[in-house]
mmCIF file of C-alpha atoms in Angstrom:
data_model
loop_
_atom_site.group_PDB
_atom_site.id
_atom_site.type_symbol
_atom_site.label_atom_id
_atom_site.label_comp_id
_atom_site.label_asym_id
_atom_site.label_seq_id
_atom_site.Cartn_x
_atom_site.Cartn_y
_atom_site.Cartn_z
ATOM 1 C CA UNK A 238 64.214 154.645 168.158
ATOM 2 C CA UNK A 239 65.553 158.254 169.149
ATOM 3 C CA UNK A 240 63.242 160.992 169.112
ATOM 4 C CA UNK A 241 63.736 164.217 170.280
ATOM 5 C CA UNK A 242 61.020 167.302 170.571
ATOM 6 C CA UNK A 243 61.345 170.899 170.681
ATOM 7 C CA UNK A 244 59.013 172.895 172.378
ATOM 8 C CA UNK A 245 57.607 175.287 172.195
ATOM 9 C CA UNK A 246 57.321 175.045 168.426
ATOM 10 C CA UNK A 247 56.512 178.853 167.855
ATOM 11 C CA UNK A 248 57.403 181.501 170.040
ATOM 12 C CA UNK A 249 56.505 185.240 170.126
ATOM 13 C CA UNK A 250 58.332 187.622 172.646
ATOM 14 C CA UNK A 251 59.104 191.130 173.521
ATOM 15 C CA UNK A 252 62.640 192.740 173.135
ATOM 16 C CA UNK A 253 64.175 192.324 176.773
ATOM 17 C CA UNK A 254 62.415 189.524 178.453
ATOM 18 C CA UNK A 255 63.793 186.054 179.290
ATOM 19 C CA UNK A 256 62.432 182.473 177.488
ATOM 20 C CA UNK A 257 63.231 179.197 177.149
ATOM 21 C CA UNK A 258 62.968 176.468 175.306
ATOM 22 C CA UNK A 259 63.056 172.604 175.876
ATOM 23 C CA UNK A 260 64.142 169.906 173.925
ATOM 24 C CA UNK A 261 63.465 166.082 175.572
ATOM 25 C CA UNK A 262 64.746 162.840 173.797
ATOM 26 C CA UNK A 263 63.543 159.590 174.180
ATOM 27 C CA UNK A 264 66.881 157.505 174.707
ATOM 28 C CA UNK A 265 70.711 157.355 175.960
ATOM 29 C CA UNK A 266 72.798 159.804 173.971
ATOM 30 C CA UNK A 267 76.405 161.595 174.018
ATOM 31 C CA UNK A 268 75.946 164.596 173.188
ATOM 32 C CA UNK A 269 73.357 167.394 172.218
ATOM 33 C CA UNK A 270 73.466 170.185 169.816
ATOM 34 C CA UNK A 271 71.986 173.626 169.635
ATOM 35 C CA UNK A 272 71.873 175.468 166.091
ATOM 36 C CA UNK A 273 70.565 178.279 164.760
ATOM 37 C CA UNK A 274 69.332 178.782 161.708
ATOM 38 C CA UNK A 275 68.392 182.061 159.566
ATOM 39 C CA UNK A 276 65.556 181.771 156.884
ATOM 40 C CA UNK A 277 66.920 180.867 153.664
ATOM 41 C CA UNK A 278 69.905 180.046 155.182
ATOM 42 C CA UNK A 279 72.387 177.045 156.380
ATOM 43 C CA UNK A 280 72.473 175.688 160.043
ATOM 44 C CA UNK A 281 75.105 177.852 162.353
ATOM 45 C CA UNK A 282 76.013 175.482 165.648
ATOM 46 C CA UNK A 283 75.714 176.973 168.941
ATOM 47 C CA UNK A 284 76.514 174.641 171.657
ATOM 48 C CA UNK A 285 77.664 170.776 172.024
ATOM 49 C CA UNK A 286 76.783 169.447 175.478
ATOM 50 C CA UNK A 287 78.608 166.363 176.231
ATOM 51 C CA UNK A 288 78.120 165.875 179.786
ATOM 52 C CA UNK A 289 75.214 165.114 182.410
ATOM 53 C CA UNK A 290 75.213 168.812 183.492
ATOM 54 C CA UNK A 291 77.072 170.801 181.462
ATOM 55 C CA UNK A 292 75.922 174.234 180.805
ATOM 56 C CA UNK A 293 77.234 176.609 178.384
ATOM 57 C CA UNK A 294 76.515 180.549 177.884
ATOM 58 C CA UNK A 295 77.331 182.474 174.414
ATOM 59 C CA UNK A 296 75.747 186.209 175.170
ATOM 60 C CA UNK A 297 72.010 185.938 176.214
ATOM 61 C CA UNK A 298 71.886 182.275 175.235
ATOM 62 C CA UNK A 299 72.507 179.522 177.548
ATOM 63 C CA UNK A 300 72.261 176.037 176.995
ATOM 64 C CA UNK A 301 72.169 173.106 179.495
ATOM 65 C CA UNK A 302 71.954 169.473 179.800
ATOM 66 C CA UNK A 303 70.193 166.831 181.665
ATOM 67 C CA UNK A 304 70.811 163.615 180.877
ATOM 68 C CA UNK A 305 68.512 161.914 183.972
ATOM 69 C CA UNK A 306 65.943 163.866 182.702
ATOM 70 C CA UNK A 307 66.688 163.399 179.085
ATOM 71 C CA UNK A 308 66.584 167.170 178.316
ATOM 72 C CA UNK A 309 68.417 169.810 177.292
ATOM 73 C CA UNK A 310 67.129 173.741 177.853
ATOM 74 C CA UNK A 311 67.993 176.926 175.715
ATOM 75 C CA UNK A 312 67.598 179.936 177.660
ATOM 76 C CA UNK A 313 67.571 183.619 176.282
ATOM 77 C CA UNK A 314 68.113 186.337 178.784
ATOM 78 C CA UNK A 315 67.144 190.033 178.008
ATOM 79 C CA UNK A 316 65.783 189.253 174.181
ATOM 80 C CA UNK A 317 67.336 191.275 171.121
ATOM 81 C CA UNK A 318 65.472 191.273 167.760
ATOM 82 C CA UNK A 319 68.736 190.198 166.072
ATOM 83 C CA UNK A 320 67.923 186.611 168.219
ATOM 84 C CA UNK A 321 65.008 185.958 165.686
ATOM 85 C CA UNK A 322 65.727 182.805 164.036
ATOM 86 C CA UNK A 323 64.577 179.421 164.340
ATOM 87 C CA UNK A 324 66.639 176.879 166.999
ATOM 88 C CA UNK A 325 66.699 173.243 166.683
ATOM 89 C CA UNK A 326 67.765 170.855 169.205
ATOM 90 C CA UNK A 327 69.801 167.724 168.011
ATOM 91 C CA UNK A 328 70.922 164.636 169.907
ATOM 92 C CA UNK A 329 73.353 161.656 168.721
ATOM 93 C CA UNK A 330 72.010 158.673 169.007
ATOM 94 C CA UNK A 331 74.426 156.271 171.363
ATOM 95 C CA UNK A 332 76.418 153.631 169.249
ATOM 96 C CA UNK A 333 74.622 154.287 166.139
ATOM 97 C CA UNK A 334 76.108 157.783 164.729
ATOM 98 C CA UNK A 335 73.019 159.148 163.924
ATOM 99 C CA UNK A 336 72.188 162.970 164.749
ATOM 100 C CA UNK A 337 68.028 163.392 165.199
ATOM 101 C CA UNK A 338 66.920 166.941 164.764
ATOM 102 C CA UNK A 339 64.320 168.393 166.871
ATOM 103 C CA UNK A 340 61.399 170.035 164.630
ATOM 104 C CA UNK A 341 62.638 173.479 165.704
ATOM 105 C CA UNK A 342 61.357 176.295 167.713
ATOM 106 C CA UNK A 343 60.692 179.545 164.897
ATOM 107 C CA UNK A 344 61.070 182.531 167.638
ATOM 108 C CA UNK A 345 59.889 185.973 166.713
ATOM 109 C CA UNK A 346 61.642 188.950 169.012
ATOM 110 C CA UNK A 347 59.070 192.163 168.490
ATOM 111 C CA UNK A 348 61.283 195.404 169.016
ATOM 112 C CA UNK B 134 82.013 180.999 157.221
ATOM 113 C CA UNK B 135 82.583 176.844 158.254
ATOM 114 C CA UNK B 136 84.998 176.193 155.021
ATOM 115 C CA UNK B 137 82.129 174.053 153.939
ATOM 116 C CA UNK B 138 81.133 174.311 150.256
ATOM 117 C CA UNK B 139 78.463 173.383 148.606
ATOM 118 C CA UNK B 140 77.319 172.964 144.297
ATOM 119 C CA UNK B 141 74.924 174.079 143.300
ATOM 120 C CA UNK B 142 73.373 176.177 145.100
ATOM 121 C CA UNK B 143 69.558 175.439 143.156
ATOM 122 C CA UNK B 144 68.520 172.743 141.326
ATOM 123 C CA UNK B 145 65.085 172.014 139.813
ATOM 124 C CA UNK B 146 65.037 168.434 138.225
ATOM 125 C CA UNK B 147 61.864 166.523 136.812
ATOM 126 C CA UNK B 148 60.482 163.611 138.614
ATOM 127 C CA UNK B 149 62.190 160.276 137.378
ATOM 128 C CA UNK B 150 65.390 161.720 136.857
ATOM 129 C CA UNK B 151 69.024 161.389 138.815
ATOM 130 C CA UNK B 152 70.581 164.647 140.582
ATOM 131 C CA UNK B 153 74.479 164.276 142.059
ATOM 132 C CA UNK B 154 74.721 167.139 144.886
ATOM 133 C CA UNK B 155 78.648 168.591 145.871
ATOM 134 C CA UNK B 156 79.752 169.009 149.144
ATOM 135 C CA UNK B 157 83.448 169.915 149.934
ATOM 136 C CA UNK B 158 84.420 169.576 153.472
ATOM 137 C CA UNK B 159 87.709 171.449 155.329
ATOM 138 C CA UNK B 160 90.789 169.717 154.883
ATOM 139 C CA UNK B 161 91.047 167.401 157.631
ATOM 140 C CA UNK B 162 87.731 166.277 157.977
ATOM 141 C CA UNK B 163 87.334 162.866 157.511
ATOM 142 C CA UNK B 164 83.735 162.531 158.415
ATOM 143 C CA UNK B 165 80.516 164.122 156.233
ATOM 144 C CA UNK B 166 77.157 163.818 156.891
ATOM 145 C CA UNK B 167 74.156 164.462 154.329
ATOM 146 C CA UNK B 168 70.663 166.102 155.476
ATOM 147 C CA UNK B 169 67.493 166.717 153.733
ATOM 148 C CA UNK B 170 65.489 169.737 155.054
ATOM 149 C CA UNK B 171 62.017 169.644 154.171
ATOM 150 C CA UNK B 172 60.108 173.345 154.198
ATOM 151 C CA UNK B 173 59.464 174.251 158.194
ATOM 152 C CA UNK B 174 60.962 170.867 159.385
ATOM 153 C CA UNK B 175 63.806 169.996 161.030
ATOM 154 C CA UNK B 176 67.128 168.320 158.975
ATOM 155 C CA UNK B 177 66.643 164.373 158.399
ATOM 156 C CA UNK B 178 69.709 162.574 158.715
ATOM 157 C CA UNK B 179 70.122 160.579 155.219
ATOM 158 C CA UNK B 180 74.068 158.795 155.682
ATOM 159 C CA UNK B 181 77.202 159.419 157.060
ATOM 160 C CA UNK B 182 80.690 158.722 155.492
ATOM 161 C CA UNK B 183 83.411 158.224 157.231
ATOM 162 C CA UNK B 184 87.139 157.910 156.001
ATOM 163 C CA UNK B 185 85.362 157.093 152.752
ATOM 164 C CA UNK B 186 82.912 154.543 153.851
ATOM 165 C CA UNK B 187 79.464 154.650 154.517
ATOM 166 C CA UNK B 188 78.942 154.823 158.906
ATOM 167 C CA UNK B 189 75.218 155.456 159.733
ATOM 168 C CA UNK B 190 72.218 155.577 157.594
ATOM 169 C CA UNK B 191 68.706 157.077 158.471
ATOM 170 C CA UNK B 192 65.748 156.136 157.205
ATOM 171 C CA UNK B 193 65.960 156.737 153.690
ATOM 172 C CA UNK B 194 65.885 154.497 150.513
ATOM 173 C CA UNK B 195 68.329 152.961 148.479
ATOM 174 C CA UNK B 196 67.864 155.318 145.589
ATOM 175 C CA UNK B 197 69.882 158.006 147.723
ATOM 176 C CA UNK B 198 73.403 156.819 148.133
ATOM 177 C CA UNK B 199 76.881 158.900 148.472
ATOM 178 C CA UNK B 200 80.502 158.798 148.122
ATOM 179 C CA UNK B 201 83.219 160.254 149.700
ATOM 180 C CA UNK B 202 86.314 160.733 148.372
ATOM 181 C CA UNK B 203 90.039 161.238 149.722
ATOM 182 C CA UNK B 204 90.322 164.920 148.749
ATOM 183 C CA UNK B 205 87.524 165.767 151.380
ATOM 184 C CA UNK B 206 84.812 165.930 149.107
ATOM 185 C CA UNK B 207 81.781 163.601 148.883
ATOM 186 C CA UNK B 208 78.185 163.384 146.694
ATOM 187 C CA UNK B 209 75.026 162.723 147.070
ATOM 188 C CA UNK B 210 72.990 160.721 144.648
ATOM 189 C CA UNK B 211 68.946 160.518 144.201
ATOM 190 C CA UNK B 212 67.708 158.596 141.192
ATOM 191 C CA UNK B 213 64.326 158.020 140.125
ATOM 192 C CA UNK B 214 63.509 161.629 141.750
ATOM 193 C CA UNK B 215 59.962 162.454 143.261
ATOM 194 C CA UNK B 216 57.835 165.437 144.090
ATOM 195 C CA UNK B 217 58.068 164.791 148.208
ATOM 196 C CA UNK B 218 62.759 165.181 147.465
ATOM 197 C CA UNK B 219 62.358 168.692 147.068
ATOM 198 C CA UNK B 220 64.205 170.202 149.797
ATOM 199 C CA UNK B 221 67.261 171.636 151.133
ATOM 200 C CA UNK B 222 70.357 169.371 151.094
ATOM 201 C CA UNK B 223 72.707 169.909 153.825
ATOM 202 C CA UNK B 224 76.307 168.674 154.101
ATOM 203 C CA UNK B 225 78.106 168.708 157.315
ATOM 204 C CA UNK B 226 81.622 167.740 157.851
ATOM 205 C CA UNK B 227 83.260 166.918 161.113
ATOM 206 C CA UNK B 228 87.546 165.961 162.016
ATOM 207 C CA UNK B 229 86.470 163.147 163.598
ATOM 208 C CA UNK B 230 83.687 160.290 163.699
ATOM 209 C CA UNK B 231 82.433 161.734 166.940
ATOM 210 C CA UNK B 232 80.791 164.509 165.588
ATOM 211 C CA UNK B 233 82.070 166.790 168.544
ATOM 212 C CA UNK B 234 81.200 169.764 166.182
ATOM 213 C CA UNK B 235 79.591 169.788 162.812
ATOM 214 C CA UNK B 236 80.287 172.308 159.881
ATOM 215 C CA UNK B 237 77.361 172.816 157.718
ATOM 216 C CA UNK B 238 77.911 174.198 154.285
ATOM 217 C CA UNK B 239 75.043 176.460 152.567
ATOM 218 C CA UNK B 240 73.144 173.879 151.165
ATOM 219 C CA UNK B 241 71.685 173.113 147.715
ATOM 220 C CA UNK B 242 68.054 173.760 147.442
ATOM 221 C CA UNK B 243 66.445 170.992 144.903
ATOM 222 C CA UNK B 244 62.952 171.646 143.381
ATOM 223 C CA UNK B 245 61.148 168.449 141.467
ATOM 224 C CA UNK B 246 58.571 169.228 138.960
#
């Protein structure tokens, strides 16, 4: 059975430092998702990996993909307080067309 | 904006009775997936429909089932509601079965007394 977790689950940082955080699943998959998600509010995707490798940058986030390693990384580069949101991690499960959330990562950006 | 629509937006049912949830995906899509966000968790994958038939199911019992239908819409039904089904109800669509990207629509939030 898939299983993918987040971590760290909470994260506190200062406006203008660098973090990131890891998501590792438990079995072959084709791709991986990052969303965001607002409180209150719906999921907004970020990234879909869908290679060994693959990295892809939006502003200060970058996400990347290992599939030896089963794990995907989110990195934030020079923190904003608009970044504040919580991030899950999502992974397809191979051959059965199932997408397993992570339990999410609730990051807090102090100006 | 994902083109994703979702009725209603709140619900609060009693426990014991049947709620039908709306989603209306972007033309085109064939495929819609249903989630079920618990407070502070992650979305839980319920079913997936695909060109009108069922495609994937998570771990969920038989007292949630969906349809889709060939105007891009689809439901979700819960009978026989309990406490632990509040949540947020997510609907994502897709163009295709591989689920390259997923559109989420707002949600309906469903409280059980």
């Amino acid at each position: 059975e898939l299983k993918v977790e987040q971590n760290p689950l909470f994260l506190s940082m200062q406006e203008g430092k660098n973090y990131t955080i890891y998501c590792n699943y438990s079995t072959t998959s084709d791709r991986l998702y990052w969303y965001r998600q607002d409180p209150g509010k719906s999921l907004e995707s970020l990234f879909v990996l869908l290679s060994n490798g693959a990295v892809k940058q939006e502003g200060r986030l970058m996400a990347s993909l290992d599939t030896k390693a089963r794990l995907s990384t989110l990195h934030i580069t020079a923190a904003v307080h608009d970044l504040s949101a919580t991030y899950f991690c999502a992974v397809d499960g191979y051959r059965d067309d199932k997408i397993i959330f992570g339990k999410g990562t609730r990051l807090h950006i102090l100006p | 904006e994902t083109g994703v629509t979702q009725s209603p937006t709140h619900l609060i049912k009693t426990r014991g009775q049947q709620v039908t949830l709306r989603c209306s995906s972007q033309s085109g899509h064939n495929t819609v997936s249903w989630y079920q966000q618990a407070l502070g968790q992650g979305p839980q994958f319920i079913f997936q429909y695909y060109r009108e038939e069922e495609n994937g199911r998570g771990n969920f019992p038989p007292r949630f089932s969906g349809l889709q239908f060939p105007n891009y819409s689809s439901e979700l039904n819960v009978n026989a509601l309990e406490l632990d089904d509040s949540a947020l109800y997510l609907c994502a669509s897709s163009p295709d079965v591989y689920q390259e990207t997923q559109y989420f629509g707002p949600g309906t939030r469903l409280l059980v007394l």
